[in-house]
PDB file of C-alpha atoms in Angstrom:
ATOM      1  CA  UNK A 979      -0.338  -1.543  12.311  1.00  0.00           C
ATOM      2  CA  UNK A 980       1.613   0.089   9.646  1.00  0.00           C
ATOM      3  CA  UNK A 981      -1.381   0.511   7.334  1.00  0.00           C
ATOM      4  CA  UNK A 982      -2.542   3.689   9.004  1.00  0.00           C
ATOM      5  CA  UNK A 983       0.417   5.680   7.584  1.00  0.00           C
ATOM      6  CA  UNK A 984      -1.425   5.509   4.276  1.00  0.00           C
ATOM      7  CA  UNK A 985      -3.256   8.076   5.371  1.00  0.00           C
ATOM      8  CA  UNK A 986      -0.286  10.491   4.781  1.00  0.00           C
ATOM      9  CA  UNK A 987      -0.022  10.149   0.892  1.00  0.00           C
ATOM     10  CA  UNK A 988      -3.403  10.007   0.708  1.00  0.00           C
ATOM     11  CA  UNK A 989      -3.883  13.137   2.219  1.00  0.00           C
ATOM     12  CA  UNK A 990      -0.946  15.250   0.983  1.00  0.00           C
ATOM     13  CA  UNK A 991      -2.143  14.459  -3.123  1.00  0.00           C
ATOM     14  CA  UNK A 992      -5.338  15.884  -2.296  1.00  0.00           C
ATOM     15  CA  UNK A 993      -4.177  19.293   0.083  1.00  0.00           C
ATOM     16  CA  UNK A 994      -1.713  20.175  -2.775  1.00  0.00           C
ATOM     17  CA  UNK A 995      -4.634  19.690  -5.182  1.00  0.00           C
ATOM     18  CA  UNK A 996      -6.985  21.633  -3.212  1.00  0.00           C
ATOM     19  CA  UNK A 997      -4.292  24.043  -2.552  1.00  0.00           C
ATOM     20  CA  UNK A 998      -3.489  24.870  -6.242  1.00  0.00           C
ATOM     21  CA  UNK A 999      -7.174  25.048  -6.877  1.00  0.00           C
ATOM     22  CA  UNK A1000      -7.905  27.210  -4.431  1.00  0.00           C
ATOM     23  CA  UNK A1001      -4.773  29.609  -5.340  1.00  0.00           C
ATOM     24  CA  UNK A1002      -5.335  29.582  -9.319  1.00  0.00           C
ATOM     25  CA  UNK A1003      -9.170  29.828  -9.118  1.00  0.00           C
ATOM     26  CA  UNK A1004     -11.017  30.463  -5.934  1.00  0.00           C
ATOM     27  CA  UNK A1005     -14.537  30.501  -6.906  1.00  0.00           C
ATOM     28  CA  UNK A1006     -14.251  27.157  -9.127  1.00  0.00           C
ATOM     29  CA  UNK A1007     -12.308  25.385  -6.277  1.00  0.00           C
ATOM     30  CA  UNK A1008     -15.212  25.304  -4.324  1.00  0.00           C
ATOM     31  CA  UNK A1009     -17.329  23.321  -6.343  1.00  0.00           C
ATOM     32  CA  UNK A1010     -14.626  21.431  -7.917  1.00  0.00           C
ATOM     33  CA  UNK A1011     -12.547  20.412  -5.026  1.00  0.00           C
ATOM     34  CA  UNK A1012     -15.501  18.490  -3.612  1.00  0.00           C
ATOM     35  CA  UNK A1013     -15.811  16.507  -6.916  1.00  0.00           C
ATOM     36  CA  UNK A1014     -11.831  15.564  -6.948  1.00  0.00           C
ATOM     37  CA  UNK A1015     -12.559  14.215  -3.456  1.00  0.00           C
ATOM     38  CA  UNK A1016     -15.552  12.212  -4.507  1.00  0.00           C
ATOM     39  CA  UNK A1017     -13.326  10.836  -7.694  1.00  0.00           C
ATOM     40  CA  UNK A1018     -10.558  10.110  -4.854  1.00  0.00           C
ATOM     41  CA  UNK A1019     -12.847   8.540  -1.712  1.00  0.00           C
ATOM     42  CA  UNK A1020     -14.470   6.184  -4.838  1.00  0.00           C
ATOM     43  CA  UNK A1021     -11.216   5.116  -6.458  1.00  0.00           C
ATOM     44  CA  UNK A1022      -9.971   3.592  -2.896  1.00  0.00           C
ATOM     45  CA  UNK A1023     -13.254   2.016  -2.768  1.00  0.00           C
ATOM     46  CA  UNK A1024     -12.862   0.383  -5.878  1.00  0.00           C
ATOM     47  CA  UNK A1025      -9.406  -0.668  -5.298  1.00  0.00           C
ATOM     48  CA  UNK A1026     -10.690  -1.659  -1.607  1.00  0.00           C
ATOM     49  CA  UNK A1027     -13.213  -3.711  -2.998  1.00  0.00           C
ATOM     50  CA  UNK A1028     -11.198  -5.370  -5.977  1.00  0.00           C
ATOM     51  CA  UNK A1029      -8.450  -6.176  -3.850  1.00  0.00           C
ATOM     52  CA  UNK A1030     -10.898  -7.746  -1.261  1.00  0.00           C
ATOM     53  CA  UNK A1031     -12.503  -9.757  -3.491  1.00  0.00           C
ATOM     54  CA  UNK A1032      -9.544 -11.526  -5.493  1.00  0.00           C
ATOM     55  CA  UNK A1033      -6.646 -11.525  -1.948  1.00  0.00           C
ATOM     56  CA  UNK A1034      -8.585 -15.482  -0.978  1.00  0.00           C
ATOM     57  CA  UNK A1035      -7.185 -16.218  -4.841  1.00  0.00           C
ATOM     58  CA  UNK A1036      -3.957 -15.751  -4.314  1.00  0.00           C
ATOM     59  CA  UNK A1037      -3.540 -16.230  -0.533  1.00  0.00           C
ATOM     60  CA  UNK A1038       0.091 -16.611  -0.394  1.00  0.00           C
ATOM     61  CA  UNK A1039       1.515 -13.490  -2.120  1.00  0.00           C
ATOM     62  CA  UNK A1040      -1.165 -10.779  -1.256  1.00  0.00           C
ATOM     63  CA  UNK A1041       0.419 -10.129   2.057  1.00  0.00           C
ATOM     64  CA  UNK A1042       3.692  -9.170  -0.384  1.00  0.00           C
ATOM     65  CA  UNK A1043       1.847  -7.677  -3.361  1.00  0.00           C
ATOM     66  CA  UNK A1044       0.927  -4.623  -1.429  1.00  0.00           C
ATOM     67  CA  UNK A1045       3.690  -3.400  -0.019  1.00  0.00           C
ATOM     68  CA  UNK A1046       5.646  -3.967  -3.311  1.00  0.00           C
ATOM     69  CA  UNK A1047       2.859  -2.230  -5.242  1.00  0.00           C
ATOM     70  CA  UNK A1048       3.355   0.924  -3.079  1.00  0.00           C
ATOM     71  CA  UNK A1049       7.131   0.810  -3.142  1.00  0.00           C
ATOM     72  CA  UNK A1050       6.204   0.810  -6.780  1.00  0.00           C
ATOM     73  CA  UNK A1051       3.965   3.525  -6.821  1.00  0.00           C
ATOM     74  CA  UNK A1052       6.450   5.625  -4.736  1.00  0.00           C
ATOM     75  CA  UNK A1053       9.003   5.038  -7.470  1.00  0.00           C
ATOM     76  CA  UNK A1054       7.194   6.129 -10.600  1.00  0.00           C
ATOM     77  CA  UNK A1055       5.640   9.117  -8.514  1.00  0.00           C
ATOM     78  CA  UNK A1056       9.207   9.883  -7.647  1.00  0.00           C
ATOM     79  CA  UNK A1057      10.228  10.101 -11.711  1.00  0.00           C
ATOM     80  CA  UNK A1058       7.448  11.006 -13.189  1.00  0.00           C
ATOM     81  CA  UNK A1059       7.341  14.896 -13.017  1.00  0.00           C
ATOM     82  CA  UNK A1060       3.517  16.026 -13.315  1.00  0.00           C
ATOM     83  CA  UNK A1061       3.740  19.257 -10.887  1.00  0.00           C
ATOM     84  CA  UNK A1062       3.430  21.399 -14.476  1.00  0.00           C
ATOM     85  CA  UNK A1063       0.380  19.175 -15.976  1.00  0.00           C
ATOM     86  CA  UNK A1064      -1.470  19.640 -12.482  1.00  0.00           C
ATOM     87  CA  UNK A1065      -0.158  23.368 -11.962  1.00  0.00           C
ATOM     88  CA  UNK A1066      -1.632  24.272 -15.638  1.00  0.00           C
ATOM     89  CA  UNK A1067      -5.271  21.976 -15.320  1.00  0.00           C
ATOM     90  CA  UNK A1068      -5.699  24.411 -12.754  1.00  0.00           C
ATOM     91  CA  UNK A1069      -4.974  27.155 -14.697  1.00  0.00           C
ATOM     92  CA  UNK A1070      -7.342  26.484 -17.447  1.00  0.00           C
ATOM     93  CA  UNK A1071     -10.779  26.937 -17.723  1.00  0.00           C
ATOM     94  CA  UNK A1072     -12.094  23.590 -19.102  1.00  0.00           C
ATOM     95  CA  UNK A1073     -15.121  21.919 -19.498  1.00  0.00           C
ATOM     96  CA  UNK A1074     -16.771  19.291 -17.611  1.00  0.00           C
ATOM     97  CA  UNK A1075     -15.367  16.349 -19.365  1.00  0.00           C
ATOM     98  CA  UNK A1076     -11.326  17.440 -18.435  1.00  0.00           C
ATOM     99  CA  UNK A1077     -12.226  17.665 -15.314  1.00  0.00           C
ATOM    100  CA  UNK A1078     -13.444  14.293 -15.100  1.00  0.00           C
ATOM    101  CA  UNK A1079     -10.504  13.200 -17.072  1.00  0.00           C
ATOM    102  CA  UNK A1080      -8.231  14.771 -14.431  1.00  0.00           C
ATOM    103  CA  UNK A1081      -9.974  13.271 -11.723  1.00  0.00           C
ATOM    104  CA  UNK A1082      -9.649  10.139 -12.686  1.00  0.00           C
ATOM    105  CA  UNK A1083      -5.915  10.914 -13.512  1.00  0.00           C
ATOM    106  CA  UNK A1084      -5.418  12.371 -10.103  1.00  0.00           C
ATOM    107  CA  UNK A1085      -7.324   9.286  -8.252  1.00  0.00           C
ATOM    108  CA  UNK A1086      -5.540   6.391  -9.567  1.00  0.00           C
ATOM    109  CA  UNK A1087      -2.947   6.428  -7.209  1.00  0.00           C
ATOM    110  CA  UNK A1088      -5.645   6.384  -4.769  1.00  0.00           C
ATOM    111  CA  UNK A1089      -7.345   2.806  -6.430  1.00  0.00           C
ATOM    112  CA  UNK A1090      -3.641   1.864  -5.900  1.00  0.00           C
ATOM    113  CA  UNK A1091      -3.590   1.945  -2.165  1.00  0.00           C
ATOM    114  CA  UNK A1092      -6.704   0.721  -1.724  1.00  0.00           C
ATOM    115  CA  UNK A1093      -5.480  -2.097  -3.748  1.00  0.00           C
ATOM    116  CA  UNK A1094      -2.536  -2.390  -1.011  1.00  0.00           C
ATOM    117  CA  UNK A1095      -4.584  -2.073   1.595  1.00  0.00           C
ATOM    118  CA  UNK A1096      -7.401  -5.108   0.414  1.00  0.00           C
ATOM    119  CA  UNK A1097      -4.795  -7.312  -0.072  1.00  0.00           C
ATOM    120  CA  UNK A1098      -4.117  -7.064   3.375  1.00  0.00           C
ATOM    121  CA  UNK A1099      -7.478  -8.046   4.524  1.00  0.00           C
ATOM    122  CA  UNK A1100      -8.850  -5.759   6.805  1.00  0.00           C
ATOM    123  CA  UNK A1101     -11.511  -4.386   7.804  1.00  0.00           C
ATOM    124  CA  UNK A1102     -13.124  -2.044   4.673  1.00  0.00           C
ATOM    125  CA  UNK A1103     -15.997  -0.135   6.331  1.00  0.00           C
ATOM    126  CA  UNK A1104     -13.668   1.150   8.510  1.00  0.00           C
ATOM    127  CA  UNK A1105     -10.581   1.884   6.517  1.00  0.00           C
ATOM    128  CA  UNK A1106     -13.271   3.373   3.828  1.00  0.00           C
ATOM    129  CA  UNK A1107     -14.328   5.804   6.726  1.00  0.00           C
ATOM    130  CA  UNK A1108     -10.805   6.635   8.233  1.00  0.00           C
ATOM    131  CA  UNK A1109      -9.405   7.166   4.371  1.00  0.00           C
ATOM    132  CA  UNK A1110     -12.739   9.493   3.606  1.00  0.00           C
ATOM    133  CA  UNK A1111     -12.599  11.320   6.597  1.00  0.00           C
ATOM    134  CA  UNK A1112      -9.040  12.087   5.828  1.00  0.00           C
ATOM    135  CA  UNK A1113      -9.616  13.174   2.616  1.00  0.00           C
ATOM    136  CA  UNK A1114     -12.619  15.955   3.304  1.00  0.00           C
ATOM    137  CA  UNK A1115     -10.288  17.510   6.175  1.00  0.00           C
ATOM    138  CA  UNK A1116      -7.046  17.691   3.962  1.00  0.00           C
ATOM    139  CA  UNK A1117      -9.267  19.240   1.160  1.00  0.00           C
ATOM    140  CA  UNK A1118     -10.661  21.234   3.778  1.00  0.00           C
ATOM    141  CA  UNK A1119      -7.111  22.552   4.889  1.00  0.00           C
ATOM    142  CA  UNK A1120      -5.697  22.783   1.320  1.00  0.00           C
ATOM    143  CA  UNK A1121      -8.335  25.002   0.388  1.00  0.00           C
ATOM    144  CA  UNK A1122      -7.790  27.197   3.224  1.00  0.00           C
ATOM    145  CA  UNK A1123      -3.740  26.894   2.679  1.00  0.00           C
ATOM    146  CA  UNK A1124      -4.548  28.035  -1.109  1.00  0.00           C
ATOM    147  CA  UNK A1125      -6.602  30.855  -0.548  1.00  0.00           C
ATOM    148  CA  UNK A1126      -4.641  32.445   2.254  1.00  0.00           C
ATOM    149  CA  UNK A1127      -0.780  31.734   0.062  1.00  0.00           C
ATOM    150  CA  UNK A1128      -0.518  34.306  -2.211  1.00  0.00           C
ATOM    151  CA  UNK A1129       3.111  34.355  -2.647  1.00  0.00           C
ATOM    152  CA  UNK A1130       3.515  30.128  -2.348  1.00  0.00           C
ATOM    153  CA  UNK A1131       5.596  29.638  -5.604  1.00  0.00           C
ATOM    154  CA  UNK A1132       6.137  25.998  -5.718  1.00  0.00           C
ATOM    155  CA  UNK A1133       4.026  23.120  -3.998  1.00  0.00           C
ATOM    156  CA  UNK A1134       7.289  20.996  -4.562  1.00  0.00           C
ATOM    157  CA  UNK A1135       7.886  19.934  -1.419  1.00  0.00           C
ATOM    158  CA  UNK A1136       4.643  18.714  -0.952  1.00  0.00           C
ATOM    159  CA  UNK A1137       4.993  16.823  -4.243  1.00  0.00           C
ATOM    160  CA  UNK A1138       7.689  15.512  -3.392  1.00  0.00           C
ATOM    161  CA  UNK A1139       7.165  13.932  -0.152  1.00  0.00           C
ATOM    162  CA  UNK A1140       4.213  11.747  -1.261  1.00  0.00           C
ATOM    163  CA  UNK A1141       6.360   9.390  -3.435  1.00  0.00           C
ATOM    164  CA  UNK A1142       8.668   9.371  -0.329  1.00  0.00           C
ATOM    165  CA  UNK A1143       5.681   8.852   2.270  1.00  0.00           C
ATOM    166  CA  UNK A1144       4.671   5.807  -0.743  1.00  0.00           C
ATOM    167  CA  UNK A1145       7.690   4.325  -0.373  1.00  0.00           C
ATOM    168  CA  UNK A1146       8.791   4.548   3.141  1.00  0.00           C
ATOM    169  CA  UNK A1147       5.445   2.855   4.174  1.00  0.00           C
ATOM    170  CA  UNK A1148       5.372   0.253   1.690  1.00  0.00           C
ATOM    171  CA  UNK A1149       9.127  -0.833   2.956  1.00  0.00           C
ATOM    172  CA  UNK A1150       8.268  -0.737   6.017  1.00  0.00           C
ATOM    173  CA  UNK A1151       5.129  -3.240   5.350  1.00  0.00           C
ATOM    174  CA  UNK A1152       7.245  -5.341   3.249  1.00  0.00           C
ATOM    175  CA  UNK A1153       9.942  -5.609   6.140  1.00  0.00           C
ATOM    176  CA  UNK A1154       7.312  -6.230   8.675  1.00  0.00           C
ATOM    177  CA  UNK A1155       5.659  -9.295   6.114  1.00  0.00           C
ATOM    178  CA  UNK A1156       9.275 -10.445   6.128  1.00  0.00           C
ATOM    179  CA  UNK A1157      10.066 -10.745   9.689  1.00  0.00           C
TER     180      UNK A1157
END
């Protein structure tokens, strides 16, 4: 099933998060980067959820809502140019409520695919364990990527392949609903 590629977007927004956290301010990452993962793991559990509940509604076009939804999402991730915004939160000290602000900023993408992936109608428990799992260990190995990079300039790449990871998968999905 195509669905398990998800896992790649999922986890490269939240190592180049961790990453940049744990370059720009080590001691704060590590109680911080644990809270971004919590906003992230409960955002695809809402979505998850959501999704489940209204897909017997509209039974005919949630198997094409999803993939079109992340072709979307890989689109405006593609335009939208928030490396700077990210790159400067990180930066800054600020107080309890921005951070909450950027979590939620950084996790709606997440409530996205989760959306994609209820409409599918699968399995949550075990998608909501796969998708977790994957988010702790690429936390995990962007904090150890961030601390040990001292001379990484630009996570563009990285930025840049999770629109392309977005919309490879969701035109794949869409080709395999169409077939």
């Amino acid at each position: 099933m195509l669905l398990k590629w998800l896992t790649i977007p999922f986890a490269l927004d939240i190592f180049l998060l961790s990453a940049l956290l744990a370059k720009s301010q080590p001691r704060r990452a590590r109680t911080l980067i644990p809270v971004l993962v919590a906003f992230e793991i409960s955002m695809l559990g809402v979505g998850l959820w959501f999704a489940h509940t209204i897909s017997p509604f509209i039974k005919a076009w949630a198997p094409f809502i999803s993939p079109i939804s992340l072709i979307g999402l890989g689109i405006y991730l593609w335009f939208e140019d928030d490396d700077d915004e990210i790159s400067s939160w990180t930066e800054r000290p600020v107080g309890s409520f921005l951070w909450i602000v950027l979590g939620l900023s950084v996790s709606l993408d997440e409530a996205l695919v989760g959306l994609a992936i209820g409409f599918v109608r699968i399995h949550l428990i075990s998608w909501f364990i796969l998708f977790s799992l994957t988010s702790f260990s690429s936390a995990l190995l962007g904090f150890i990527t961030g601390s040990l990079a001292h001379k990484w300039s630009s996570p563009k790449i990285i930025s840049r392949l999770i629109p392309l990871s977005l919309f490879a998968v969701g035109s794949l999905l869409l080709i395999q609903q169409m077939v």
